[in-house]
Amino acid sequence: MATERYNAPDREPHWQSVWKDRDTFRTGTDPDKPKCYVLEMFPYPSGRIHMGHVRNYTMGDVLARYKRARGFNVLHPMGWDAFGMPAENAAMQNQTHPGTWTYANIAAMRTQLKSIGLAIDWSREFATCDAAYYKHQQAQFLDFLDKGIAYRKSSKVNWDPVDHTVLANEQVIDGKGWRSGAEVEQRELTQWFLKITDYAPELLEALDTLDKWPEKVRTMQANWIGRSEGLLMRWALAGDTPAGHDVLDIYTTRPDTVFGASFMAIAPDHPLAKALETSNADLATFCDTCRQMGTSVADIESAEKLGFDTGLTAVHPFDDTWKVPVYVANFILMDYGTGAIFGCPSGDQRDIDFARKYDLPVIPVVAPDSDAARAEALRQIAAGTAYTGPGVMINSRFLDGQDTQTAFNSVADRLSGETVGGKPVAERQTQFRLRDWGISRQRYWGCPIPVIHCDDCGVVPVPKADLPVELPDDVSFADPGNPLDRHATWRDVACPSCGKPARRETDTMDTFVDSSWYFVRFADPTSDTPANADATRYWLPVDQYIGGIEHAILHLLYSRFWTRAMSDTGHVDNLREPFAALFTQGMVTHETYKAADGTWLTPVDVDITGEGQARAATQRATGQPVTIGGIEKMSKSKKNLVDPDEIIGSYGADCARWFMLSDSPPERDVQWTEAGVAGASRFIQRIWRLVDEAIAKGATSDAAAPVSFSDDAMALRRVTHKTLDQVGNDIEALRFNVAVAKIYEFANALQSALAQNEPKPDVQWAVREAAEIMVQLVGPMMPHLGEECWARLGNHTLLADQPWPAAEPGLLVDDQITVAVQVNGKRRDEISVAKTADKAELEAAALALDSVRKALDGQAPKRVIVVPQRIVNVVV
RNA sequence: GCCCCAGUGGCGGAAUCGGUAGACGCGACGGAUUCAAAAUCCGUUUCCUUCACGGGAGUGCCCGUUCGAGUCGGGCCUGGGGCACCA
């Protein structure tokens, strides 16, 4: 039969306009329907979509369409993470306004996204750079300020000298700016912070409730929050102590090693160090040197552990005749714990290095229990290697013989009730590694921080009635730095409190703020408050969030915090966790190609010949040989990009979608290959032909179901309904590659059935059923092809509006099954039996097999294990 | 250094509960169709051994638990990721 090929690039825009005209994917709250909020991380409007976007949004789209078919009221929105540095860089290069650049990019990318055929409610679209959005961000900031969640402090900050801005700790990767890659410097600046540390215990504990999040992400967040259990200890100081410094507070997680203490160390920025500096020029010089030290990994690893003896001593809490020297040391951090420690050299490599350098005692206090291991540990300590393993206490007076945990408690208990300088000598304390989130950025293209600085009144919040504080349009990027600082008419305002001349805050918010609550705004993007209570109560939390693993800490931790802060400022009802389920998808990779002159080449400029070892590449334009490089994440720098527009234009969006879902598990990287695209394209044509043949050879849509089915018809119906059942489960579990494989198997089965000559009426009916279900199964993944086939089958409805078909339970189980027969655990044979066969029947059938009899050789079996419906194992 | 994950044919991968390892796809090989090609269809494709029937080995390596291990436990090796002067 001559069948036209399915012309995807021609038909896809048609179905997209049908969905658009019918408002198919517009959503509203509907209390009578169960809701499902499917969200993919919204894109930054860089200008063009890339294959990673296609993969990300396709996954979410399959789930959204499937859930819709299952009767859920589905929210599947799209927006733009639109503030950020690239717009400013473009402004400097092209003399355009960042807003102009950004909105043009959004327009281009919207068109591209629409060409993928996503089931998105576009009426909810917004960009974070819309004043209508950031107005509500400013309102929330004011509420946070009011509640003490936002505050201002002077502190050492990470300064990116290339981007001329401050970075949060989370944004410093290996000592370099996450965006610019420049070595980060330390500067003292007054900045706005959000009190994420107040939420540290909750953010950590609640990770246990996120059972639909990847374990990996939860672990990364737990490590980042970094809880530790320890003791705050107060040691009395002796010697010529500055006023108010009679006692030194230290934090330790190992109070059990207190009898191994041989020195105290404090940070160069510790108040005690600063007090001593004023009267000790040498110490001041030492501290200055420490402060100037870089914080890059290289600096830290190469830096020697240095100390400066203050001349003061600290009195041991268990023996007031025992005094240890107090050092200022360059490896002590002021912003962790109390900025002071006691050093136990035998149990800490840093401390032992320090002790050996300054000739301080090294007292072993923990050692393994067995004699041999203990001797070895002591030898190692003597040689300069600390023992950090488990063991029992030695040389530790009343602690001797206790294990380390018991000793920890003994110390805490023994000191409880004791006081020094009116305060307890020791208190149990939990410390977190997490620091407060610094959100001030010295940038133009961000959300203005809505406060005004007045010489008389201090920091004055902008009255809510005056929001939004809009960015001025008339700015120049000719000079480096923040144009808001130079914009006098915007910057200089009257104090809202006293009316005197005052200055606007010219810092804008970190763009991670913008993405920390956009998912809430989607519930009602036109609400005149940040969140509409009814809408958020109905839609949130997000039921399935999908995005890249690179946001495991930054975006996802900030969002979890912001949601709690919104809840605590009354913007949402008791919502603590924004994302009930999280899925982190893998990247899209491609081979790399390098020309003889070392420049990277894009795949379209390269011709590949040969296979396997014989593969070779040449440059298309010149015929010059090309080196085939490794498979790497698609990136502009390596030029190993494939443009979604080109694929969609020549093969169609469905082809790109199907390929993205096939083969590779969604959480792993997928390698984009020409062969893979061609395979997907072949399958599209195959479905098209199968539907066509099924129409020709199968029953008509109105044919009554036969009263009974032959074995052939039953076989096809079983495959049909099993596939229906399994594909649903696989989509639900986001196992798209497995769902794809099941559909292939189903297609093979249908094709075999169609190969019969003159099928009987019951087979014809089963063929028709199979074709219809096949179309519905591919619908969520290849929606355009689905609609086209659905219409071809004679339907006047939209496939997108069809409910998911129900699998007939009776067809999901086989009456006759194959059970493997093992001899001594090795598979020797198989038997075909009724599904209901009991142990005795299975055993008898297995023992009757020639292969089993041969193995038994006339002997009775020692044992026969029978697991009905699964296996028979004969032990000889 | 600490923490986490992964390792299955030529390749991507499947095996949801400890029960027939390699589904499905890609690639390759053989065949049909065609004047020829494209397209399509059919078959073979873990390795070793055998003319064949068959037999043996096999999920990174070693050991263990079990009637039975890709799956569970212990110890390694390799690769990837995260954290890191955090007391």
PDB file of C-alpha atoms in Angstrom, chain A residues 124-354:
ATOM      1  CA  ARG A 124       0.638  32.508  33.303  1.00  0.00           C
ATOM      2  CA  GLU A 125       3.947  33.513  31.743  1.00  0.00           C
ATOM      3  CA  PHE A 126       6.031  36.218  33.406  1.00  0.00           C
ATOM      4  CA  ALA A 127       9.636  37.355  33.622  1.00  0.00           C
ATOM      5  CA  THR A 128      11.350  38.108  36.921  1.00  0.00           C
ATOM      6  CA  CYS A 129      12.497  41.446  35.492  1.00  0.00           C
ATOM      7  CA  ASP A 130       8.855  42.560  35.100  1.00  0.00           C
ATOM      8  CA  ALA A 131       8.193  45.254  37.679  1.00  0.00           C
ATOM      9  CA  ALA A 132       4.863  43.493  38.263  1.00  0.00           C
ATOM     10  CA  TYR A 133       6.877  40.543  39.591  1.00  0.00           C
ATOM     11  CA  TYR A 134       9.712  42.187  41.460  1.00  0.00           C
ATOM     12  CA  LYS A 135       7.333  44.589  43.136  1.00  0.00           C
ATOM     13  CA  HIS A 136       6.122  41.629  45.178  1.00  0.00           C
ATOM     14  CA  GLN A 137       9.663  40.528  45.850  1.00  0.00           C
ATOM     15  CA  GLN A 138      10.353  43.942  47.309  1.00  0.00           C
ATOM     16  CA  ALA A 139       7.203  43.708  49.428  1.00  0.00           C
ATOM     17  CA  GLN A 140       8.402  40.402  50.818  1.00  0.00           C
ATOM     18  CA  PHE A 141      11.831  41.840  51.506  1.00  0.00           C
ATOM     19  CA  LEU A 142      10.184  44.570  53.598  1.00  0.00           C
ATOM     20  CA  ASP A 143       8.261  41.933  55.527  1.00  0.00           C
ATOM     21  CA  PHE A 144      11.466  39.988  56.068  1.00  0.00           C
ATOM     22  CA  LEU A 145      13.107  43.175  57.292  1.00  0.00           C
ATOM     23  CA  ASP A 146      10.256  43.708  59.690  1.00  0.00           C
ATOM     24  CA  LYS A 147      10.558  40.158  61.022  1.00  0.00           C
ATOM     25  CA  GLY A 148      14.339  40.289  61.307  1.00  0.00           C
ATOM     26  CA  ILE A 149      14.816  37.752  58.516  1.00  0.00           C
ATOM     27  CA  ALA A 150      16.599  40.416  56.462  1.00  0.00           C
ATOM     28  CA  TYR A 151      19.327  42.462  58.143  1.00  0.00           C
ATOM     29  CA  ARG A 152      22.341  44.531  57.337  1.00  0.00           C
ATOM     30  CA  LYS A 153      25.828  43.966  58.607  1.00  0.00           C
ATOM     31  CA  SER A 154      29.392  44.763  57.824  1.00  0.00           C
ATOM     32  CA  SER A 155      31.352  41.684  57.071  1.00  0.00           C
ATOM     33  CA  LYS A 156      34.061  40.160  55.029  1.00  0.00           C
ATOM     34  CA  VAL A 157      32.575  39.262  51.719  1.00  0.00           C
ATOM     35  CA  ASN A 158      33.644  37.399  48.633  1.00  0.00           C
ATOM     36  CA  TRP A 159      34.418  40.033  46.039  1.00  0.00           C
ATOM     37  CA  ASP A 160      34.531  39.102  42.380  1.00  0.00           C
ATOM     38  CA  PRO A 161      37.018  41.531  40.811  1.00  0.00           C
ATOM     39  CA  VAL A 162      35.867  40.779  37.253  1.00  0.00           C
ATOM     40  CA  ASP A 163      32.137  41.139  37.761  1.00  0.00           C
ATOM     41  CA  HIS A 164      32.669  43.925  40.334  1.00  0.00           C
ATOM     42  CA  THR A 165      30.241  42.358  42.724  1.00  0.00           C
ATOM     43  CA  VAL A 166      29.833  40.340  45.889  1.00  0.00           C
ATOM     44  CA  LEU A 167      29.195  36.606  45.825  1.00  0.00           C
ATOM     45  CA  ALA A 168      27.495  34.368  48.390  1.00  0.00           C
ATOM     46  CA  ASN A 169      29.546  31.490  49.811  1.00  0.00           C
ATOM     47  CA  GLU A 170      27.476  29.123  47.708  1.00  0.00           C
ATOM     48  CA  GLN A 171      28.549  31.016  44.608  1.00  0.00           C
ATOM     49  CA  VAL A 172      32.258  30.598  45.192  1.00  0.00           C
ATOM     50  CA  ILE A 173      33.487  27.409  43.559  1.00  0.00           C
ATOM     51  CA  ASP A 174      37.058  26.366  44.358  1.00  0.00           C
ATOM     52  CA  GLY A 175      37.875  29.917  45.369  1.00  0.00           C
ATOM     53  CA  LYS A 176      36.599  31.323  42.070  1.00  0.00           C
ATOM     54  CA  GLY A 177      33.449  33.203  41.095  1.00  0.00           C
ATOM     55  CA  TRP A 178      30.781  30.792  39.836  1.00  0.00           C
ATOM     56  CA  ARG A 179      30.129  32.964  36.788  1.00  0.00           C
ATOM     57  CA  SER A 180      33.323  34.852  35.988  1.00  0.00           C
ATOM     58  CA  GLY A 181      35.796  32.213  37.141  1.00  0.00           C
ATOM     59  CA  ALA A 182      37.933  34.982  38.662  1.00  0.00           C
ATOM     60  CA  GLU A 183      39.895  34.498  41.886  1.00  0.00           C
ATOM     61  CA  VAL A 184      37.638  35.784  44.618  1.00  0.00           C
ATOM     62  CA  GLU A 185      39.009  38.424  46.986  1.00  0.00           C
ATOM     63  CA  GLN A 186      38.021  39.275  50.551  1.00  0.00           C
ATOM     64  CA  ARG A 187      36.566  42.706  51.204  1.00  0.00           C
ATOM     65  CA  GLU A 188      34.907  44.327  54.162  1.00  0.00           C
ATOM     66  CA  LEU A 189      31.523  45.717  53.067  1.00  0.00           C
ATOM     67  CA  THR A 190      28.154  46.490  54.565  1.00  0.00           C
ATOM     68  CA  GLN A 191      25.695  44.140  52.973  1.00  0.00           C
ATOM     69  CA  TRP A 192      22.171  42.840  53.215  1.00  0.00           C
ATOM     70  CA  PHE A 193      21.783  39.311  54.541  1.00  0.00           C
ATOM     71  CA  LEU A 194      18.931  36.872  54.921  1.00  0.00           C
ATOM     72  CA  LYS A 195      18.832  34.809  58.077  1.00  0.00           C
ATOM     73  CA  ILE A 196      18.923  31.410  56.502  1.00  0.00           C
ATOM     74  CA  THR A 197      20.924  30.221  59.525  1.00  0.00           C
ATOM     75  CA  ASP A 198      17.810  30.585  61.699  1.00  0.00           C
ATOM     76  CA  TYR A 199      16.287  27.894  59.544  1.00  0.00           C
ATOM     77  CA  ALA A 200      19.338  25.623  59.476  1.00  0.00           C
ATOM     78  CA  PRO A 201      17.975  23.033  61.921  1.00  0.00           C
ATOM     79  CA  GLU A 202      14.647  22.836  60.113  1.00  0.00           C
ATOM     80  CA  LEU A 203      16.188  22.823  56.645  1.00  0.00           C
ATOM     81  CA  LEU A 204      18.358  19.927  57.729  1.00  0.00           C
ATOM     82  CA  GLU A 205      15.744  17.897  59.574  1.00  0.00           C
ATOM     83  CA  ALA A 206      13.108  18.312  56.878  1.00  0.00           C
ATOM     84  CA  LEU A 207      15.433  16.702  54.334  1.00  0.00           C
ATOM     85  CA  ASP A 208      14.342  13.390  55.842  1.00  0.00           C
ATOM     86  CA  THR A 209      10.770  14.084  54.782  1.00  0.00           C
ATOM     87  CA  LEU A 210      11.724  14.665  51.150  1.00  0.00           C
ATOM     88  CA  ASP A 211      11.487  11.029  50.174  1.00  0.00           C
ATOM     89  CA  LYS A 212      10.821  11.900  46.541  1.00  0.00           C
ATOM     90  CA  TRP A 213      14.083  13.789  46.221  1.00  0.00           C
ATOM     91  CA  PRO A 214      17.273  12.152  44.996  1.00  0.00           C
ATOM     92  CA  GLU A 215      19.354  10.877  47.883  1.00  0.00           C
ATOM     93  CA  LYS A 216      22.338  12.625  46.351  1.00  0.00           C
ATOM     94  CA  VAL A 217      20.761  16.072  46.551  1.00  0.00           C
ATOM     95  CA  ARG A 218      19.657  15.532  50.124  1.00  0.00           C
ATOM     96  CA  THR A 219      23.150  14.434  51.070  1.00  0.00           C
ATOM     97  CA  MET A 220      24.699  17.442  49.379  1.00  0.00           C
ATOM     98  CA  GLN A 221      22.362  19.797  51.217  1.00  0.00           C
ATOM     99  CA  ALA A 222      22.949  18.044  54.524  1.00  0.00           C
ATOM    100  CA  ASN A 223      26.708  18.379  54.048  1.00  0.00           C
ATOM    101  CA  TRP A 224      26.326  21.991  53.067  1.00  0.00           C
ATOM    102  CA  ILE A 225      24.246  22.823  56.140  1.00  0.00           C
ATOM    103  CA  GLY A 226      26.869  20.900  58.074  1.00  0.00           C
ATOM    104  CA  ARG A 227      25.535  20.210  61.538  1.00  0.00           C
ATOM    105  CA  SER A 228      27.991  19.270  64.273  1.00  0.00           C
ATOM    106  CA  GLU A 229      27.424  18.410  67.931  1.00  0.00           C
ATOM    107  CA  GLY A 230      29.954  19.783  70.350  1.00  0.00           C
ATOM    108  CA  LEU A 231      30.671  21.627  73.518  1.00  0.00           C
ATOM    109  CA  LEU A 232      31.091  25.327  74.062  1.00  0.00           C
ATOM    110  CA  MET A 233      33.830  25.485  76.712  1.00  0.00           C
ATOM    111  CA  ARG A 234      34.948  28.519  78.683  1.00  0.00           C
ATOM    112  CA  TRP A 235      38.551  28.556  79.765  1.00  0.00           C
ATOM    113  CA  ALA A 236      39.736  31.151  82.272  1.00  0.00           C
ATOM    114  CA  LEU A 237      42.646  33.198  80.980  1.00  0.00           C
ATOM    115  CA  ALA A 238      45.728  33.997  83.017  1.00  0.00           C
ATOM    116  CA  GLY A 239      48.353  36.637  82.432  1.00  0.00           C
ATOM    117  CA  ASP A 240      48.048  40.231  81.328  1.00  0.00           C
ATOM    118  CA  THR A 241      44.551  39.950  79.838  1.00  0.00           C
ATOM    119  CA  PRO A 242      42.866  42.943  78.196  1.00  0.00           C
ATOM    120  CA  ALA A 243      39.758  44.255  79.906  1.00  0.00           C
ATOM    121  CA  GLY A 244      36.702  42.060  79.349  1.00  0.00           C
ATOM    122  CA  HIS A 245      38.806  39.082  78.219  1.00  0.00           C
ATOM    123  CA  ASP A 246      39.153  37.037  81.375  1.00  0.00           C
ATOM    124  CA  VAL A 247      37.550  34.052  79.776  1.00  0.00           C
ATOM    125  CA  LEU A 248      38.062  32.438  76.357  1.00  0.00           C
ATOM    126  CA  ASP A 249      35.091  30.730  74.702  1.00  0.00           C
ATOM    127  CA  ILE A 250      35.996  27.864  72.439  1.00  0.00           C
ATOM    128  CA  TYR A 251      33.954  25.343  70.503  1.00  0.00           C
ATOM    129  CA  THR A 252      34.954  21.720  70.189  1.00  0.00           C
ATOM    130  CA  THR A 253      33.381  18.527  68.889  1.00  0.00           C
ATOM    131  CA  ARG A 254      35.957  16.502  70.780  1.00  0.00           C
ATOM    132  CA  PRO A 255      35.779  17.452  74.467  1.00  0.00           C
ATOM    133  CA  ASP A 256      36.865  13.874  75.158  1.00  0.00           C
ATOM    134  CA  THR A 257      40.386  14.867  74.103  1.00  0.00           C
ATOM    135  CA  VAL A 258      40.580  17.685  76.648  1.00  0.00           C
ATOM    136  CA  PHE A 259      43.507  16.063  78.453  1.00  0.00           C
ATOM    137  CA  GLY A 260      45.459  16.124  75.234  1.00  0.00           C
ATOM    138  CA  ALA A 261      45.199  19.915  75.005  1.00  0.00           C
ATOM    139  CA  SER A 262      48.514  21.647  74.655  1.00  0.00           C
ATOM    140  CA  PHE A 263      47.585  25.050  73.257  1.00  0.00           C
ATOM    141  CA  MET A 264      44.700  27.387  72.497  1.00  0.00           C
ATOM    142  CA  ALA A 265      44.360  29.038  69.096  1.00  0.00           C
ATOM    143  CA  ILE A 266      42.238  32.028  68.143  1.00  0.00           C
ATOM    144  CA  ALA A 267      41.453  33.631  64.801  1.00  0.00           C
ATOM    145  CA  PRO A 268      43.343  36.790  63.762  1.00  0.00           C
ATOM    146  CA  ASP A 269      39.962  38.565  63.732  1.00  0.00           C
ATOM    147  CA  HIS A 270      39.001  37.313  67.191  1.00  0.00           C
ATOM    148  CA  PRO A 271      38.091  40.176  69.554  1.00  0.00           C
ATOM    149  CA  LEU A 272      40.833  39.048  71.929  1.00  0.00           C
ATOM    150  CA  ALA A 273      43.413  39.219  69.130  1.00  0.00           C
ATOM    151  CA  LYS A 274      42.171  42.656  68.152  1.00  0.00           C
ATOM    152  CA  ALA A 275      42.384  43.825  71.764  1.00  0.00           C
ATOM    153  CA  LEU A 276      45.934  42.532  72.108  1.00  0.00           C
ATOM    154  CA  GLU A 277      47.001  44.033  68.786  1.00  0.00           C
ATOM    155  CA  THR A 278      46.626  47.568  70.098  1.00  0.00           C
ATOM    156  CA  SER A 279      49.532  47.105  72.470  1.00  0.00           C
ATOM    157  CA  ASN A 280      51.608  44.616  70.515  1.00  0.00           C
ATOM    158  CA  ALA A 281      53.030  45.793  67.188  1.00  0.00           C
ATOM    159  CA  ASP A 282      54.472  42.377  66.289  1.00  0.00           C
ATOM    160  CA  LEU A 283      51.103  40.742  66.807  1.00  0.00           C
ATOM    161  CA  ALA A 284      49.422  43.461  64.737  1.00  0.00           C
ATOM    162  CA  THR A 285      51.833  42.747  61.887  1.00  0.00           C
ATOM    163  CA  PHE A 286      51.163  39.027  62.170  1.00  0.00           C
ATOM    164  CA  CYS A 287      47.378  39.534  62.100  1.00  0.00           C
ATOM    165  CA  ASP A 288      47.599  41.833  59.109  1.00  0.00           C
ATOM    166  CA  THR A 289      49.590  39.247  57.203  1.00  0.00           C
ATOM    167  CA  CYS A 290      46.967  36.623  57.996  1.00  0.00           C
ATOM    168  CA  ARG A 291      44.127  38.872  56.865  1.00  0.00           C
ATOM    169  CA  GLN A 292      45.778  39.534  53.551  1.00  0.00           C
ATOM    170  CA  MET A 293      46.150  35.860  52.843  1.00  0.00           C
ATOM    171  CA  GLY A 294      44.042  34.698  49.932  1.00  0.00           C
ATOM    172  CA  THR A 295      41.219  32.276  50.336  1.00  0.00           C
ATOM    173  CA  SER A 296      41.760  30.306  47.172  1.00  0.00           C
ATOM    174  CA  VAL A 297      42.327  26.581  47.422  1.00  0.00           C
ATOM    175  CA  ALA A 298      45.889  26.976  46.234  1.00  0.00           C
ATOM    176  CA  ASP A 299      46.600  29.614  48.861  1.00  0.00           C
ATOM    177  CA  ILE A 300      45.155  27.535  51.646  1.00  0.00           C
ATOM    178  CA  GLU A 301      46.921  24.337  50.700  1.00  0.00           C
ATOM    179  CA  SER A 302      50.287  25.956  50.321  1.00  0.00           C
ATOM    180  CA  ALA A 303      49.929  28.157  53.385  1.00  0.00           C
ATOM    181  CA  GLU A 304      51.987  27.112  56.368  1.00  0.00           C
ATOM    182  CA  LYS A 305      50.257  26.779  59.710  1.00  0.00           C
ATOM    183  CA  LEU A 306      51.504  29.845  61.520  1.00  0.00           C
ATOM    184  CA  GLY A 307      50.936  31.023  65.048  1.00  0.00           C
ATOM    185  CA  PHE A 308      51.846  33.912  67.305  1.00  0.00           C
ATOM    186  CA  ASP A 309      52.246  33.327  71.026  1.00  0.00           C
ATOM    187  CA  THR A 310      50.193  35.957  72.856  1.00  0.00           C
ATOM    188  CA  GLY A 311      51.935  35.299  76.124  1.00  0.00           C
ATOM    189  CA  LEU A 312      48.592  34.618  77.762  1.00  0.00           C
ATOM    190  CA  THR A 313      47.719  31.201  79.101  1.00  0.00           C
ATOM    191  CA  ALA A 314      44.423  29.388  79.578  1.00  0.00           C
ATOM    192  CA  VAL A 315      43.583  27.386  82.667  1.00  0.00           C
ATOM    193  CA  HIS A 316      42.591  23.767  82.139  1.00  0.00           C
ATOM    194  CA  PRO A 317      39.000  23.278  83.309  1.00  0.00           C
ATOM    195  CA  PHE A 318      39.882  20.075  85.194  1.00  0.00           C
ATOM    196  CA  ASP A 319      43.179  21.193  86.731  1.00  0.00           C
ATOM    197  CA  ASP A 320      43.817  24.823  87.691  1.00  0.00           C
ATOM    198  CA  THR A 321      47.538  24.133  87.940  1.00  0.00           C
ATOM    199  CA  TRP A 322      47.627  23.194  84.249  1.00  0.00           C
ATOM    200  CA  LYS A 323      48.029  26.158  81.929  1.00  0.00           C
ATOM    201  CA  VAL A 324      48.308  26.090  78.151  1.00  0.00           C
ATOM    202  CA  PRO A 325      49.626  28.900  75.916  1.00  0.00           C
ATOM    203  CA  VAL A 326      47.239  30.978  73.817  1.00  0.00           C
ATOM    204  CA  TYR A 327      48.228  31.532  70.181  1.00  0.00           C
ATOM    205  CA  VAL A 328      46.779  33.566  67.381  1.00  0.00           C
ATOM    206  CA  ALA A 329      46.795  31.183  64.422  1.00  0.00           C
ATOM    207  CA  ASN A 330      46.234  31.747  60.714  1.00  0.00           C
ATOM    208  CA  PHE A 331      44.133  28.616  60.228  1.00  0.00           C
ATOM    209  CA  ILE A 332      41.364  29.520  62.646  1.00  0.00           C
ATOM    210  CA  LEU A 333      38.191  30.896  61.054  1.00  0.00           C
ATOM    211  CA  MET A 334      36.385  33.673  62.874  1.00  0.00           C
ATOM    212  CA  ASP A 335      33.031  32.794  61.410  1.00  0.00           C
ATOM    213  CA  TYR A 336      32.826  29.206  62.574  1.00  0.00           C
ATOM    214  CA  GLY A 337      32.104  28.283  66.176  1.00  0.00           C
ATOM    215  CA  THR A 338      33.582  30.932  68.454  1.00  0.00           C
ATOM    216  CA  GLY A 339      36.667  31.582  66.363  1.00  0.00           C
ATOM    217  CA  ALA A 340      38.756  29.815  68.982  1.00  0.00           C
ATOM    218  CA  ILE A 341      39.790  26.224  69.684  1.00  0.00           C
ATOM    219  CA  PHE A 342      41.879  24.151  72.000  1.00  0.00           C
ATOM    220  CA  GLY A 343      44.493  22.187  70.140  1.00  0.00           C
ATOM    221  CA  CYS A 344      44.857  18.480  70.786  1.00  0.00           C
ATOM    222  CA  PRO A 345      47.851  17.527  68.651  1.00  0.00           C
ATOM    223  CA  SER A 346      47.616  13.740  69.005  1.00  0.00           C
ATOM    224  CA  GLY A 347      44.099  13.708  67.550  1.00  0.00           C
ATOM    225  CA  ASP A 348      44.234  16.318  64.774  1.00  0.00           C
ATOM    226  CA  GLN A 349      46.737  16.562  61.958  1.00  0.00           C
ATOM    227  CA  ARG A 350      46.655  20.357  61.836  1.00  0.00           C
ATOM    228  CA  ASP A 351      47.211  20.576  65.570  1.00  0.00           C
ATOM    229  CA  ILE A 352      50.099  18.121  65.511  1.00  0.00           C
ATOM    230  CA  ASP A 353      51.773  20.059  62.697  1.00  0.00           C
ATOM    231  CA  PHE A 354      51.350  23.224  64.727  1.00  0.00           C
TER     232      PHE A 354
END
